[in-house]
Every structure is written in structure tokens, then in C-alpha cells.
Amino acid sequence: MKTTPAVPLVGAIALAILGIAPNVHAAEAPVSHSRTESVTAAQLGRASFADDSADVRKPKLDIREVRVVNRADRLRVRVSFPGVAETYAFPTGAVIVHLDIDESRDGPEYGHFMDFWSDYRFAPTTDWAEQRVRAWSHSPEGRCVADAGVRSDKQSRLRWFEYVVVKRDGCFEADDVRVAVSTVNTGELRPFREYRRPVWDHLTARRAWTPWVPQTD
């Protein structure tokens, strides 16, 4: 497989000094009642999946669309939201993208985890839970950690975040993939307050997979 330069980390990581990350596995996520629409471009390594708008009571992390681009050199997953009027007016909370790359095993093999205002991670998973391993860990930098990153819209107004992971031998190796996407909104930043109960949203339903997206060159 090809080896490509590291993907730069932007957005939330640059603002990690606030350090108010939620525990994204602390609350049990209820089932969402949204629907999905699959674009039949999956045979080209691209697919788009829509989620019902306004299906959660807090709109900032309301999932609107998830786009998957599965190329031979890297995987991109873009999660779109309604957007905010002010730059970096993000809520507190997290976005979680689970990746299934092995149809013979139950559950995901990897996940992108981003806590707004604190931390961003890519890691293997077991039973849907993040597993910290040295190859994907920061400080000291693991041998694979530079391969994963996140991009955002130029104005950083929460219109979309794109999660990227490079494919290379010994780190992330995948052919066909499918994804499950969730968000959790734990409070507001300006002014800061925590919700009594976190607000979850899911792409169609809790732990629901998209169709498989084949790899393309």
C-alpha cells in the first residue's frame, strides 16, 4: 500500500488548552428515530448517507449527512452539521465514528474519537470501546499516530468535520468499510454549563451500520 504524508490535525486539537472533555462512553446512548438515504455511488468508493434533521432537541450536533470516500491510499469520513454563526462556537461533547473493516467479526475494529475542546484520537476498538495502544498513542508518538487526522470547514463554524486515516502496512489496513456515527452533546461553552443528561444523535440508529463502501483506486 502507498505511504502518504501525515494528515494535519486542526480545529479542536489546537484548542485543547481548555481541557473539558466529556467521557464519551459514560452514558448509554438511546436509539435514534432518524432515517437513512444511501447514494448508489458506493461502487465508485464514494457514498453519502442522510439523517433526519431536527430529530434531537439540541441542534448543534444534529447529524445531517455522512460522506464516505474509500480510496486505496486513505479513508475519509465527513460528518455534516447545521453549522453555527460564530467561529468555534462549538458545544461541549464529542463525535464518534466507528469503522468496520472485517465482516467476519462482530462490532467495529477502529474508531475516530473527538472530544470538543480537549482531545482527538484514532484507535482500535473492542466491543465498541476505545482501546489505547502504543502504536496509535500520543506522547510519545506511536508509529501509526501521524496517519490519522481531522479537517474542518475553513471558517470552523461546525458545518462539517472530516476524519482521515492513511492506509499503510502495519498500521491501518482495510479494503471495504462501513461506518457507524454518533454524537453526544454534554453542554454549552458560552456561557459554560453542563446538561443534566447528555443529548445523543446517531446516523439512523444507535450502533447502526451503513452499507459497505468498496475500496476504489
PDB file of C-alpha atoms in Angstrom:
ATOM      1  CA  MET A   1       0.000   0.000   0.000  1.00  0.00           C
ATOM      2  CA  LYS A   2       1.055   3.572  -0.538  1.00  0.00           C
ATOM      3  CA  THR A   3       2.536   5.634   2.260  1.00  0.00           C
ATOM      4  CA  THR A   4       1.464   9.278   2.283  1.00  0.00           C
ATOM      5  CA  PRO A   5       2.449  12.271   4.440  1.00  0.00           C
ATOM      6  CA  ALA A   6       0.777  12.794   7.796  1.00  0.00           C
ATOM      7  CA  VAL A   7      -2.615  14.481   7.793  1.00  0.00           C
ATOM      8  CA  PRO A   8      -2.546  17.721   9.821  1.00  0.00           C
ATOM      9  CA  LEU A   9      -4.779  17.936  12.864  1.00  0.00           C
ATOM     10  CA  VAL A  10      -6.897  21.099  13.034  1.00  0.00           C
ATOM     11  CA  GLY A  11      -9.888  22.522  14.833  1.00  0.00           C
ATOM     12  CA  ALA A  12     -10.441  21.101  18.274  1.00  0.00           C
ATOM     13  CA  ILE A  13      -6.912  19.904  18.866  1.00  0.00           C
ATOM     14  CA  ALA A  14      -5.500  23.405  18.528  1.00  0.00           C
ATOM     15  CA  LEU A  15      -7.846  24.486  21.309  1.00  0.00           C
ATOM     16  CA  ALA A  16      -7.079  21.628  23.674  1.00  0.00           C
ATOM     17  CA  ILE A  17      -5.938  24.018  26.408  1.00  0.00           C
ATOM     18  CA  LEU A  18      -9.484  24.337  27.733  1.00  0.00           C
ATOM     19  CA  GLY A  19      -9.383  20.683  28.789  1.00  0.00           C
ATOM     20  CA  ILE A  20     -13.071  19.974  29.497  1.00  0.00           C
ATOM     21  CA  ALA A  21     -13.518  16.699  27.631  1.00  0.00           C
ATOM     22  CA  PRO A  22     -16.586  14.566  28.312  1.00  0.00           C
ATOM     23  CA  ASN A  23     -16.314  10.847  28.851  1.00  0.00           C
ATOM     24  CA  VAL A  24     -17.899   9.686  25.634  1.00  0.00           C
ATOM     25  CA  HIS A  25     -18.507   6.183  26.965  1.00  0.00           C
ATOM     26  CA  ALA A  26     -20.047   7.243  30.273  1.00  0.00           C
ATOM     27  CA  ALA A  27     -23.668   7.422  29.132  1.00  0.00           C
ATOM     28  CA  GLU A  28     -25.726   4.813  27.350  1.00  0.00           C
ATOM     29  CA  ALA A  29     -26.959   6.164  24.022  1.00  0.00           C
ATOM     30  CA  PRO A  30     -30.692   5.845  23.289  1.00  0.00           C
ATOM     31  CA  VAL A  31     -31.883   4.706  19.884  1.00  0.00           C
ATOM     32  CA  SER A  32     -32.373   7.465  17.321  1.00  0.00           C
ATOM     33  CA  HIS A  33     -35.512   7.519  15.172  1.00  0.00           C
ATOM     34  CA  SER A  34     -33.921   9.113  12.112  1.00  0.00           C
ATOM     35  CA  ARG A  35     -33.809   7.560   8.644  1.00  0.00           C
ATOM     36  CA  THR A  36     -31.052   6.948   6.102  1.00  0.00           C
ATOM     37  CA  GLU A  37     -30.711   7.555   2.382  1.00  0.00           C
ATOM     38  CA  SER A  38     -27.965   5.744   0.528  1.00  0.00           C
ATOM     39  CA  VAL A  39     -26.429   7.185  -2.627  1.00  0.00           C
ATOM     40  CA  THR A  40     -25.659   4.368  -5.059  1.00  0.00           C
ATOM     41  CA  ALA A  41     -22.189   5.652  -5.916  1.00  0.00           C
ATOM     42  CA  ALA A  42     -20.675   3.150  -3.495  1.00  0.00           C
ATOM     43  CA  GLN A  43     -19.271   1.115  -6.393  1.00  0.00           C
ATOM     44  CA  LEU A  44     -17.012   4.133  -7.043  1.00  0.00           C
ATOM     45  CA  GLY A  45     -15.717   4.130  -3.491  1.00  0.00           C
ATOM     46  CA  ARG A  46     -17.954   7.049  -2.529  1.00  0.00           C
ATOM     47  CA  ALA A  47     -21.253   7.032  -0.663  1.00  0.00           C
ATOM     48  CA  SER A  48     -23.466   9.558   1.119  1.00  0.00           C
ATOM     49  CA  PHE A  49     -25.915   8.832   3.923  1.00  0.00           C
ATOM     50  CA  ALA A  50     -28.517  11.337   5.145  1.00  0.00           C
ATOM     51  CA  ASP A  51     -30.012  11.615   8.616  1.00  0.00           C
ATOM     52  CA  ASP A  52     -33.291  13.288   9.556  1.00  0.00           C
ATOM     53  CA  SER A  53     -32.881  16.928  10.526  1.00  0.00           C
ATOM     54  CA  ALA A  54     -34.224  18.278  13.822  1.00  0.00           C
ATOM     55  CA  ASP A  55     -34.523  14.798  15.352  1.00  0.00           C
ATOM     56  CA  VAL A  56     -32.719  15.897  18.530  1.00  0.00           C
ATOM     57  CA  ARG A  57     -33.621  18.706  20.912  1.00  0.00           C
ATOM     58  CA  LYS A  58     -30.173  20.347  20.785  1.00  0.00           C
ATOM     59  CA  PRO A  59     -29.318  21.190  17.165  1.00  0.00           C
ATOM     60  CA  LYS A  60     -25.577  21.897  17.128  1.00  0.00           C
ATOM     61  CA  LEU A  61     -24.514  18.240  16.916  1.00  0.00           C
ATOM     62  CA  ASP A  62     -27.520  17.097  14.903  1.00  0.00           C
ATOM     63  CA  ILE A  63     -26.058  14.800  12.239  1.00  0.00           C
ATOM     64  CA  ARG A  64     -27.261  15.858   8.785  1.00  0.00           C
ATOM     65  CA  GLU A  65     -25.116  13.812   6.419  1.00  0.00           C
ATOM     66  CA  VAL A  66     -22.179  11.421   6.419  1.00  0.00           C
ATOM     67  CA  ARG A  67     -19.990  11.005   3.341  1.00  0.00           C
ATOM     68  CA  VAL A  68     -17.506   8.173   2.921  1.00  0.00           C
ATOM     69  CA  VAL A  69     -14.657   8.149   0.406  1.00  0.00           C
ATOM     70  CA  ASN A  70     -12.786   4.844   0.450  1.00  0.00           C
ATOM     71  CA  ARG A  71      -9.634   5.005  -1.659  1.00  0.00           C
ATOM     72  CA  ALA A  72      -6.671   2.651  -1.848  1.00  0.00           C
ATOM     73  CA  ASP A  73      -4.410   5.141  -0.039  1.00  0.00           C
ATOM     74  CA  ARG A  74      -6.766   6.544   2.604  1.00  0.00           C
ATOM     75  CA  LEU A  75     -10.264   6.615   4.066  1.00  0.00           C
ATOM     76  CA  ARG A  76     -12.232   9.837   4.544  1.00  0.00           C
ATOM     77  CA  VAL A  77     -15.440  10.169   6.571  1.00  0.00           C
ATOM     78  CA  ARG A  78     -17.100  13.596   6.570  1.00  0.00           C
ATOM     79  CA  VAL A  79     -19.829  14.349   9.133  1.00  0.00           C
ATOM     80  CA  SER A  80     -22.002  17.402   8.414  1.00  0.00           C
ATOM     81  CA  PHE A  81     -23.962  19.515  10.930  1.00  0.00           C
ATOM     82  CA  PRO A  82     -26.290  22.566  10.734  1.00  0.00           C
ATOM     83  CA  GLY A  83     -23.394  24.944  11.449  1.00  0.00           C
ATOM     84  CA  VAL A  84     -23.083  27.857  13.871  1.00  0.00           C
ATOM     85  CA  ALA A  85     -22.984  31.611  13.295  1.00  0.00           C
ATOM     86  CA  GLU A  86     -19.776  32.289  15.224  1.00  0.00           C
ATOM     87  CA  THR A  87     -16.354  30.759  14.622  1.00  0.00           C
ATOM     88  CA  TYR A  88     -15.537  27.982  17.102  1.00  0.00           C
ATOM     89  CA  ALA A  89     -18.959  28.324  18.776  1.00  0.00           C
ATOM     90  CA  PHE A  90     -18.931  24.575  19.362  1.00  0.00           C
ATOM     91  CA  PRO A  91     -20.805  22.934  22.220  1.00  0.00           C
ATOM     92  CA  THR A  92     -19.125  20.572  24.655  1.00  0.00           C
ATOM     93  CA  GLY A  93     -19.396  16.988  23.591  1.00  0.00           C
ATOM     94  CA  ALA A  94     -17.913  14.526  21.147  1.00  0.00           C
ATOM     95  CA  VAL A  95     -18.172  12.938  17.709  1.00  0.00           C
ATOM     96  CA  ILE A  96     -17.550   9.214  17.371  1.00  0.00           C
ATOM     97  CA  VAL A  97     -17.025   7.386  14.063  1.00  0.00           C
ATOM     98  CA  HIS A  98     -16.706   3.615  14.317  1.00  0.00           C
ATOM     99  CA  LEU A  99     -15.202   1.664  11.417  1.00  0.00           C
ATOM    100  CA  ASP A 100     -15.981  -1.933  10.472  1.00  0.00           C
ATOM    101  CA  ILE A 101     -13.378  -3.485   8.176  1.00  0.00           C
ATOM    102  CA  ASP A 102     -13.878  -7.197   8.889  1.00  0.00           C
ATOM    103  CA  GLU A 103     -17.274  -8.718   8.127  1.00  0.00           C
ATOM    104  CA  SER A 104     -16.370 -11.938   9.933  1.00  0.00           C
ATOM    105  CA  ARG A 105     -16.103 -10.176  13.322  1.00  0.00           C
ATOM    106  CA  ASP A 106     -18.840  -8.582  15.399  1.00  0.00           C
ATOM    107  CA  GLY A 107     -18.606  -4.843  16.002  1.00  0.00           C
ATOM    108  CA  PRO A 108     -16.059  -2.277  14.821  1.00  0.00           C
ATOM    109  CA  GLU A 109     -12.318  -2.712  14.578  1.00  0.00           C
ATOM    110  CA  TYR A 110     -11.380   1.001  14.779  1.00  0.00           C
ATOM    111  CA  GLY A 111     -12.821   4.335  15.800  1.00  0.00           C
ATOM    112  CA  HIS A 112     -12.240   8.073  15.440  1.00  0.00           C
ATOM    113  CA  PHE A 113     -12.954   9.842  18.746  1.00  0.00           C
ATOM    114  CA  MET A 114     -13.009  13.626  19.065  1.00  0.00           C
ATOM    115  CA  ASP A 115     -13.918  15.484  22.264  1.00  0.00           C
ATOM    116  CA  PHE A 116     -14.520  19.153  21.504  1.00  0.00           C
ATOM    117  CA  TRP A 117     -12.088  21.454  23.336  1.00  0.00           C
ATOM    118  CA  SER A 118      -9.920  18.628  24.526  1.00  0.00           C
ATOM    119  CA  ASP A 119      -8.734  15.645  22.553  1.00  0.00           C
ATOM    120  CA  TYR A 120      -8.763  13.771  19.263  1.00  0.00           C
ATOM    121  CA  ARG A 121      -7.864  10.103  18.881  1.00  0.00           C
ATOM    122  CA  PHE A 122      -7.886   7.241  16.397  1.00  0.00           C
ATOM    123  CA  ALA A 123      -7.682   3.820  17.991  1.00  0.00           C
ATOM    124  CA  PRO A 124      -8.561   0.134  17.728  1.00  0.00           C
ATOM    125  CA  THR A 125     -11.779  -0.910  19.458  1.00  0.00           C
ATOM    126  CA  THR A 126     -13.117  -3.908  21.335  1.00  0.00           C
ATOM    127  CA  ASP A 127     -16.855  -4.289  21.971  1.00  0.00           C
ATOM    128  CA  TRP A 128     -17.345  -0.702  20.651  1.00  0.00           C
ATOM    129  CA  ALA A 129     -14.954   0.678  23.287  1.00  0.00           C
ATOM    130  CA  GLU A 130     -11.724   2.526  22.544  1.00  0.00           C
ATOM    131  CA  GLN A 131      -8.526   0.592  23.252  1.00  0.00           C
ATOM    132  CA  ARG A 132      -5.433   2.692  23.908  1.00  0.00           C
ATOM    133  CA  VAL A 133      -2.464   1.049  22.202  1.00  0.00           C
ATOM    134  CA  ARG A 134       1.084   2.332  21.828  1.00  0.00           C
ATOM    135  CA  ALA A 135       1.070   2.422  18.005  1.00  0.00           C
ATOM    136  CA  TRP A 136      -1.806   4.953  17.971  1.00  0.00           C
ATOM    137  CA  SER A 137      -0.937   6.854  21.154  1.00  0.00           C
ATOM    138  CA  HIS A 138       0.422  10.370  21.601  1.00  0.00           C
ATOM    139  CA  SER A 139       3.299  11.375  23.892  1.00  0.00           C
ATOM    140  CA  PRO A 140       5.428   9.611  22.956  1.00  0.00           C
ATOM    141  CA  GLU A 141       4.186   9.470  19.382  1.00  0.00           C
ATOM    142  CA  GLY A 142       3.315   5.969  18.279  1.00  0.00           C
ATOM    143  CA  ARG A 143       4.481   4.687  14.921  1.00  0.00           C
ATOM    144  CA  CYS A 144       0.977   4.959  13.399  1.00  0.00           C
ATOM    145  CA  VAL A 145      -0.439   8.056  15.084  1.00  0.00           C
ATOM    146  CA  ALA A 146       0.626  10.528  12.373  1.00  0.00           C
ATOM    147  CA  ASP A 147      -1.531   8.666   9.841  1.00  0.00           C
ATOM    148  CA  ALA A 148      -4.837   9.815  11.331  1.00  0.00           C
ATOM    149  CA  GLY A 149      -6.249  13.328  11.495  1.00  0.00           C
ATOM    150  CA  VAL A 150      -9.265  15.575  11.247  1.00  0.00           C
ATOM    151  CA  ARG A 151     -10.124  18.521   8.980  1.00  0.00           C
ATOM    152  CA  SER A 152     -12.916  21.079   9.289  1.00  0.00           C
ATOM    153  CA  ASP A 153     -14.600  23.745   7.188  1.00  0.00           C
ATOM    154  CA  LYS A 154     -12.409  26.822   6.634  1.00  0.00           C
ATOM    155  CA  GLN A 155     -14.401  29.076   8.941  1.00  0.00           C
ATOM    156  CA  SER A 156     -14.541  26.430  11.698  1.00  0.00           C
ATOM    157  CA  ARG A 157     -18.276  27.004  12.079  1.00  0.00           C
ATOM    158  CA  LEU A 158     -19.251  23.387  12.632  1.00  0.00           C
ATOM    159  CA  ARG A 159     -20.576  22.776   9.134  1.00  0.00           C
ATOM    160  CA  TRP A 160     -18.510  19.607   8.785  1.00  0.00           C
ATOM    161  CA  PHE A 161     -15.638  17.619  10.198  1.00  0.00           C
ATOM    162  CA  GLU A 162     -13.742  15.150   8.043  1.00  0.00           C
ATOM    163  CA  TYR A 163     -11.912  12.253   9.643  1.00  0.00           C
ATOM    164  CA  VAL A 164      -8.996  10.852   7.664  1.00  0.00           C
ATOM    165  CA  VAL A 165      -6.795   7.815   8.125  1.00  0.00           C
ATOM    166  CA  VAL A 166      -3.993   6.771   5.788  1.00  0.00           C
ATOM    167  CA  LYS A 167      -3.789   3.132   4.762  1.00  0.00           C
ATOM    168  CA  ARG A 168      -0.386   1.509   5.103  1.00  0.00           C
ATOM    169  CA  ASP A 169       1.055  -1.834   6.036  1.00  0.00           C
ATOM    170  CA  GLY A 170       1.338  -2.456   9.752  1.00  0.00           C
ATOM    171  CA  CYS A 171      -0.981   0.369  10.766  1.00  0.00           C
ATOM    172  CA  PHE A 172      -4.409   0.810   9.167  1.00  0.00           C
ATOM    173  CA  GLU A 173      -5.081  -1.846   6.536  1.00  0.00           C
ATOM    174  CA  ALA A 174      -8.593  -2.021   5.082  1.00  0.00           C
ATOM    175  CA  ASP A 175     -10.432  -2.777   1.867  1.00  0.00           C
ATOM    176  CA  ASP A 176     -14.231  -2.425   2.011  1.00  0.00           C
ATOM    177  CA  VAL A 177     -15.529  -0.459   5.007  1.00  0.00           C
ATOM    178  CA  ARG A 178     -18.755   0.574   6.669  1.00  0.00           C
ATOM    179  CA  VAL A 179     -19.288   3.172   9.385  1.00  0.00           C
ATOM    180  CA  ALA A 180     -21.485   3.948  12.384  1.00  0.00           C
ATOM    181  CA  VAL A 181     -21.586   7.588  13.502  1.00  0.00           C
ATOM    182  CA  SER A 182     -22.785   9.131  16.773  1.00  0.00           C
ATOM    183  CA  THR A 183     -22.571  12.491  18.511  1.00  0.00           C
ATOM    184  CA  VAL A 184     -23.068  13.439  22.147  1.00  0.00           C
ATOM    185  CA  ASN A 185     -23.768  16.993  23.304  1.00  0.00           C
ATOM    186  CA  THR A 186     -22.946  17.371  27.002  1.00  0.00           C
ATOM    187  CA  GLY A 187     -23.403  21.126  27.454  1.00  0.00           C
ATOM    188  CA  GLU A 188     -22.709  24.651  26.236  1.00  0.00           C
ATOM    189  CA  LEU A 189     -19.421  26.506  26.201  1.00  0.00           C
ATOM    190  CA  ARG A 190     -20.506  30.187  26.073  1.00  0.00           C
ATOM    191  CA  PRO A 191     -21.504  30.545  28.834  1.00  0.00           C
ATOM    192  CA  PHE A 192     -20.316  27.210  30.114  1.00  0.00           C
ATOM    193  CA  ARG A 193     -22.933  24.864  31.547  1.00  0.00           C
ATOM    194  CA  GLU A 194     -23.428  21.118  31.627  1.00  0.00           C
ATOM    195  CA  TYR A 195     -26.683  19.407  30.718  1.00  0.00           C
ATOM    196  CA  ARG A 196     -28.281  17.146  33.306  1.00  0.00           C
ATOM    197  CA  ARG A 197     -28.481  14.454  30.632  1.00  0.00           C
ATOM    198  CA  PRO A 198     -26.262  14.220  27.516  1.00  0.00           C
ATOM    199  CA  VAL A 199     -28.039  14.553  24.174  1.00  0.00           C
ATOM    200  CA  TRP A 200     -27.164  11.821  21.671  1.00  0.00           C
ATOM    201  CA  ASP A 201     -27.731  11.611  17.931  1.00  0.00           C
ATOM    202  CA  HIS A 202     -26.937   8.717  15.612  1.00  0.00           C
ATOM    203  CA  LEU A 203     -26.780   8.095  11.910  1.00  0.00           C
ATOM    204  CA  THR A 204     -30.133   6.247  11.635  1.00  0.00           C
ATOM    205  CA  ALA A 205     -29.886   4.410  14.973  1.00  0.00           C
ATOM    206  CA  ARG A 206     -27.544   3.508  17.783  1.00  0.00           C
ATOM    207  CA  ARG A 207     -24.818   1.173  16.523  1.00  0.00           C
ATOM    208  CA  ALA A 208     -26.397   1.043  13.057  1.00  0.00           C
ATOM    209  CA  TRP A 209     -24.037   0.409  10.160  1.00  0.00           C
ATOM    210  CA  THR A 210     -24.110   1.999   6.745  1.00  0.00           C
ATOM    211  CA  PRO A 211     -23.909  -0.348   3.750  1.00  0.00           C
ATOM    212  CA  TRP A 212     -20.417  -1.487   2.815  1.00  0.00           C
ATOM    213  CA  VAL A 213     -18.437   1.006   0.736  1.00  0.00           C
ATOM    214  CA  PRO A 214     -15.980  -0.809  -1.577  1.00  0.00           C
ATOM    215  CA  GLN A 215     -12.427   0.404  -1.927  1.00  0.00           C
ATOM    216  CA  THR A 216     -11.530   2.111  -5.191  1.00  0.00           C
ATOM    217  CA  ASP A 217      -8.254   3.260  -6.716  1.00  0.00           C
TER     218      ASP A 217
END
